[in-house]
PDB file of C-alpha atoms in Angstrom:
ATOM      1  CA  UNK A  20     111.809  81.962  96.360  1.00 90.00           C
ATOM      2  CA  UNK A  21     114.187  81.730  99.324  1.00 96.00           C
ATOM      3  CA  UNK A  22     113.053  79.331 102.019  1.00 98.00           C
ATOM      4  CA  UNK A  23     114.648  78.108 105.245  1.00 98.00           C
ATOM      5  CA  UNK A  24     112.743  75.394 107.115  1.00 97.00           C
ATOM      6  CA  UNK A  25     113.762  74.373 110.630  1.00 97.00           C
ATOM      7  CA  UNK A  26     112.856  71.072 112.262  1.00 97.00           C
ATOM      8  CA  UNK A  27     113.797  68.974 115.278  1.00 98.00           C
ATOM      9  CA  UNK A  28     112.649  71.149 118.157  1.00 98.00           C
ATOM     10  CA  UNK A  29     110.644  69.853 121.074  1.00 98.00           C
ATOM     11  CA  UNK A  30     110.443  69.309 124.819  1.00 98.00           C
ATOM     12  CA  UNK A  31     113.383  67.671 126.601  1.00 98.00           C
ATOM     13  CA  UNK A  32     114.506  67.236 130.188  1.00 98.00           C
ATOM     14  CA  UNK A  33     117.627  68.957 131.521  1.00 98.00           C
ATOM     15  CA  UNK A  34     120.696  67.031 130.412  1.00 98.00           C
ATOM     16  CA  UNK A  35     118.975  65.744 127.295  1.00 98.00           C
ATOM     17  CA  UNK A  36     119.830  66.239 123.632  1.00 98.00           C
ATOM     18  CA  UNK A  37     118.186  67.515 120.466  1.00 98.00           C
ATOM     19  CA  UNK A  38     119.328  67.845 116.870  1.00 98.00           C
ATOM     20  CA  UNK A  39     117.968  70.742 114.847  1.00 98.00           C
ATOM     21  CA  UNK A  40     117.976  70.779 111.057  1.00 98.00           C
ATOM     22  CA  UNK A  41     117.532  73.641 108.601  1.00 98.00           C
ATOM     23  CA  UNK A  42     116.871  72.889 104.946  1.00 98.00           C
ATOM     24  CA  UNK A  43     117.509  75.764 102.530  1.00 98.00           C
ATOM     25  CA  UNK A  44     116.231  76.359  99.024  1.00 97.00           C
ATOM     26  CA  UNK A  45     116.416  79.246  96.575  1.00 97.00           C
ATOM     27  CA  UNK A  46     120.040  80.150  97.353  1.00 96.00           C
ATOM     28  CA  UNK A  47     123.458  78.922  96.310  1.00 96.00           C
ATOM     29  CA  UNK A  48     123.882  77.298  99.689  1.00 96.00           C
ATOM     30  CA  UNK A  49     127.628  76.677  99.553  1.00 96.00           C
ATOM     31  CA  UNK A  50     128.529  80.387  99.320  1.00 95.00           C
ATOM     32  CA  UNK A  51     126.318  81.538 102.210  1.00 97.00           C
ATOM     33  CA  UNK A  52     127.332  81.901 105.815  1.00 97.00           C
ATOM     34  CA  UNK A  53     124.935  79.860 107.941  1.00 98.00           C
ATOM     35  CA  UNK A  54     124.014  80.337 111.560  1.00 98.00           C
ATOM     36  CA  UNK A  55     121.653  79.469 114.370  1.00 98.00           C
ATOM     37  CA  UNK A  56     120.105  82.179 116.535  1.00 98.00           C
ATOM     38  CA  UNK A  57     117.716  81.889 119.437  1.00 98.00           C
ATOM     39  CA  UNK A  58     115.269  84.148 121.226  1.00 98.00           C
ATOM     40  CA  UNK A  59     114.410  83.242 124.830  1.00 97.00           C
ATOM     41  CA  UNK A  60     111.119  84.505 126.260  1.00 94.00           C
ATOM     42  CA  UNK A  61     111.303  88.241 126.897  1.00 95.00           C
ATOM     43  CA  UNK A  62     114.813  88.604 125.488  1.00 97.00           C
ATOM     44  CA  UNK A  63     116.506  89.744 122.296  1.00 97.00           C
ATOM     45  CA  UNK A  64     117.527  87.354 119.553  1.00 98.00           C
ATOM     46  CA  UNK A  65     121.102  86.174 120.019  1.00 98.00           C
ATOM     47  CA  UNK A  66     123.668  84.275 117.987  1.00 98.00           C
ATOM     48  CA  UNK A  67     124.163  80.670 119.101  1.00 98.00           C
ATOM     49  CA  UNK A  68     126.554  79.304 116.485  1.00 98.00           C
ATOM     50  CA  UNK A  69     127.727  80.048 112.969  1.00 98.00           C
ATOM     51  CA  UNK A  70     129.525  78.166 110.228  1.00 98.00           C
ATOM     52  CA  UNK A  71     130.699  80.481 107.436  1.00 96.00           C
ATOM     53  CA  UNK A  72     131.133  79.275 103.885  1.00 94.00           C
ATOM     54  CA  UNK A  73     134.907  79.596 104.168  1.00 85.00           C
ATOM     55  CA  UNK A  74     135.785  80.038 107.834  1.00 77.00           C
ATOM     56  CA  UNK A  75     135.893  78.457 111.249  1.00 90.00           C
ATOM     57  CA  UNK A  76     132.895  77.604 113.395  1.00 97.00           C
ATOM     58  CA  UNK A  77     131.885  80.086 116.067  1.00 97.00           C
ATOM     59  CA  UNK A  78     129.898  79.535 119.265  1.00 98.00           C
ATOM     60  CA  UNK A  79     128.408  81.659 121.968  1.00 98.00           C
ATOM     61  CA  UNK A  80     130.243  81.171 125.248  1.00 98.00           C
ATOM     62  CA  UNK A  81     127.058  79.873 126.849  1.00 98.00           C
ATOM     63  CA  UNK A  82     126.877  76.857 124.503  1.00 98.00           C
ATOM     64  CA  UNK A  83     130.552  76.173 123.822  1.00 98.00           C
ATOM     65  CA  UNK A  84     131.395  72.538 124.478  1.00 98.00           C
ATOM     66  CA  UNK A  85     127.736  71.484 124.430  1.00 98.00           C
ATOM     67  CA  UNK A  86     126.493  72.442 120.943  1.00 98.00           C
ATOM     68  CA  UNK A  87     127.961  71.551 117.551  1.00 98.00           C
ATOM     69  CA  UNK A  88     127.085  73.243 114.263  1.00 98.00           C
ATOM     70  CA  UNK A  89     127.676  71.470 110.962  1.00 97.00           C
ATOM     71  CA  UNK A  90     126.622  71.771 107.338  1.00 96.00           C
ATOM     72  CA  UNK A  91     126.125  69.450 104.400  1.00 96.00           C
ATOM     73  CA  UNK A  92     126.371  71.483 101.209  1.00 95.00           C
ATOM     74  CA  UNK A  93     125.239  68.527  99.087  1.00 96.00           C
ATOM     75  CA  UNK A  94     121.959  68.497 101.034  1.00 97.00           C
ATOM     76  CA  UNK A  95     121.634  72.293 101.448  1.00 97.00           C
ATOM     77  CA  UNK A  96     121.229  71.667 105.165  1.00 97.00           C
ATOM     78  CA  UNK A  97     122.756  73.046 108.349  1.00 98.00           C
ATOM     79  CA  UNK A  98     122.478  71.225 111.686  1.00 98.00           C
ATOM     80  CA  UNK A  99     122.751  72.092 115.353  1.00 98.00           C
ATOM     81  CA  UNK A 100     123.479  69.202 117.713  1.00 98.00           C
ATOM     82  CA  UNK A 101     122.559  70.250 121.253  1.00 98.00           C
ATOM     83  CA  UNK A 102     123.764  68.166 124.198  1.00 98.00           C
ATOM     84  CA  UNK A 103     123.606  68.654 127.963  1.00 98.00           C
ATOM     85  CA  UNK A 104     120.645  70.970 127.567  1.00 98.00           C
ATOM     86  CA  UNK A 105     119.788  73.400 130.336  1.00 98.00           C
ATOM     87  CA  UNK A 106     116.562  75.272 131.127  1.00 98.00           C
ATOM     88  CA  UNK A 107     118.269  78.514 130.022  1.00 97.00           C
ATOM     89  CA  UNK A 108     118.509  77.032 126.514  1.00 98.00           C
ATOM     90  CA  UNK A 109     114.728  77.302 126.212  1.00 98.00           C
ATOM     91  CA  UNK A 110     114.000  79.545 123.227  1.00 98.00           C
ATOM     92  CA  UNK A 111     112.745  79.726 119.685  1.00 98.00           C
ATOM     93  CA  UNK A 112     115.666  78.738 117.475  1.00 98.00           C
ATOM     94  CA  UNK A 113     116.048  80.375 114.063  1.00 98.00           C
ATOM     95  CA  UNK A 114     118.115  79.388 111.053  1.00 98.00           C
ATOM     96  CA  UNK A 115     119.912  82.210 109.227  1.00 98.00           C
ATOM     97  CA  UNK A 116     121.575  82.455 105.822  1.00 98.00           C
ATOM     98  CA  UNK A 117     123.727  85.502 105.130  1.00 97.00           C
ATOM     99  CA  UNK A 118     125.867  86.768 102.283  1.00 96.00           C
ATOM    100  CA  UNK A 119     127.798  90.029 102.416  1.00 94.00           C
ATOM    101  CA  UNK A 120     128.556  91.573  99.029  1.00 94.00           C
ATOM    102  CA  UNK A 121     131.218  94.256  99.001  1.00 93.00           C
ATOM    103  CA  UNK A 122     130.905  96.758 101.836  1.00 93.00           C
ATOM    104  CA  UNK A 123     127.264  97.831 101.617  1.00 93.00           C
ATOM    105  CA  UNK A 124     125.017  94.942 100.596  1.00 95.00           C
ATOM    106  CA  UNK A 125     123.816  92.188 102.918  1.00 95.00           C
ATOM    107  CA  UNK A 126     121.547  89.347 101.856  1.00 96.00           C
ATOM    108  CA  UNK A 127     119.926  88.033 105.027  1.00 96.00           C
ATOM    109  CA  UNK A 128     117.300  85.283 105.195  1.00 98.00           C
ATOM    110  CA  UNK A 129     115.527  83.690 108.166  1.00 98.00           C
ATOM    111  CA  UNK A 130     113.488  80.618 108.880  1.00 98.00           C
ATOM    112  CA  UNK A 131     110.235  80.701 110.840  1.00 97.00           C
ATOM    113  CA  UNK A 132     111.791  79.144 113.923  1.00 97.00           C
ATOM    114  CA  UNK A 133     111.393  75.992 115.981  1.00 98.00           C
ATOM    115  CA  UNK A 134     110.603  75.852 119.701  1.00 98.00           C
ATOM    116  CA  UNK A 135     113.049  74.207 122.098  1.00 98.00           C
ATOM    117  CA  UNK A 136     111.851  73.767 125.675  1.00 98.00           C
ATOM    118  CA  UNK A 137     114.095  72.321 128.392  1.00 98.00           C
ATOM    119  CA  UNK A 138     112.117  71.488 131.509  1.00 97.00           C
ATOM    120  CA  UNK A 139     111.567  68.694 134.001  1.00 93.00           C
TER     121      UNK A 139
END
């Protein structure tokens, strides 16, 4: 029922740009916190950026000033604009939807991921 579908990944040269999109269905999108995570080869999954339903945007220090997260609740879509890409940005990027209910329940959904490769 719940589905998150990422798109927009690909191969780019250092200094280039990509725009990732994540289309959600099966959830009340506007009340979910949305985020982008990535998993570089051989490393753990890490938070890249988040845009809560009712809070400020957050970015990992490594991407601050280069990446921009945004959401369009009318389209049930969250975006990640990536500029000035570096080889260390190479990873599988995952879309995440999360809702915390009370103090003990977490609804957590993930997309299948999209590959971003930064190489010359």
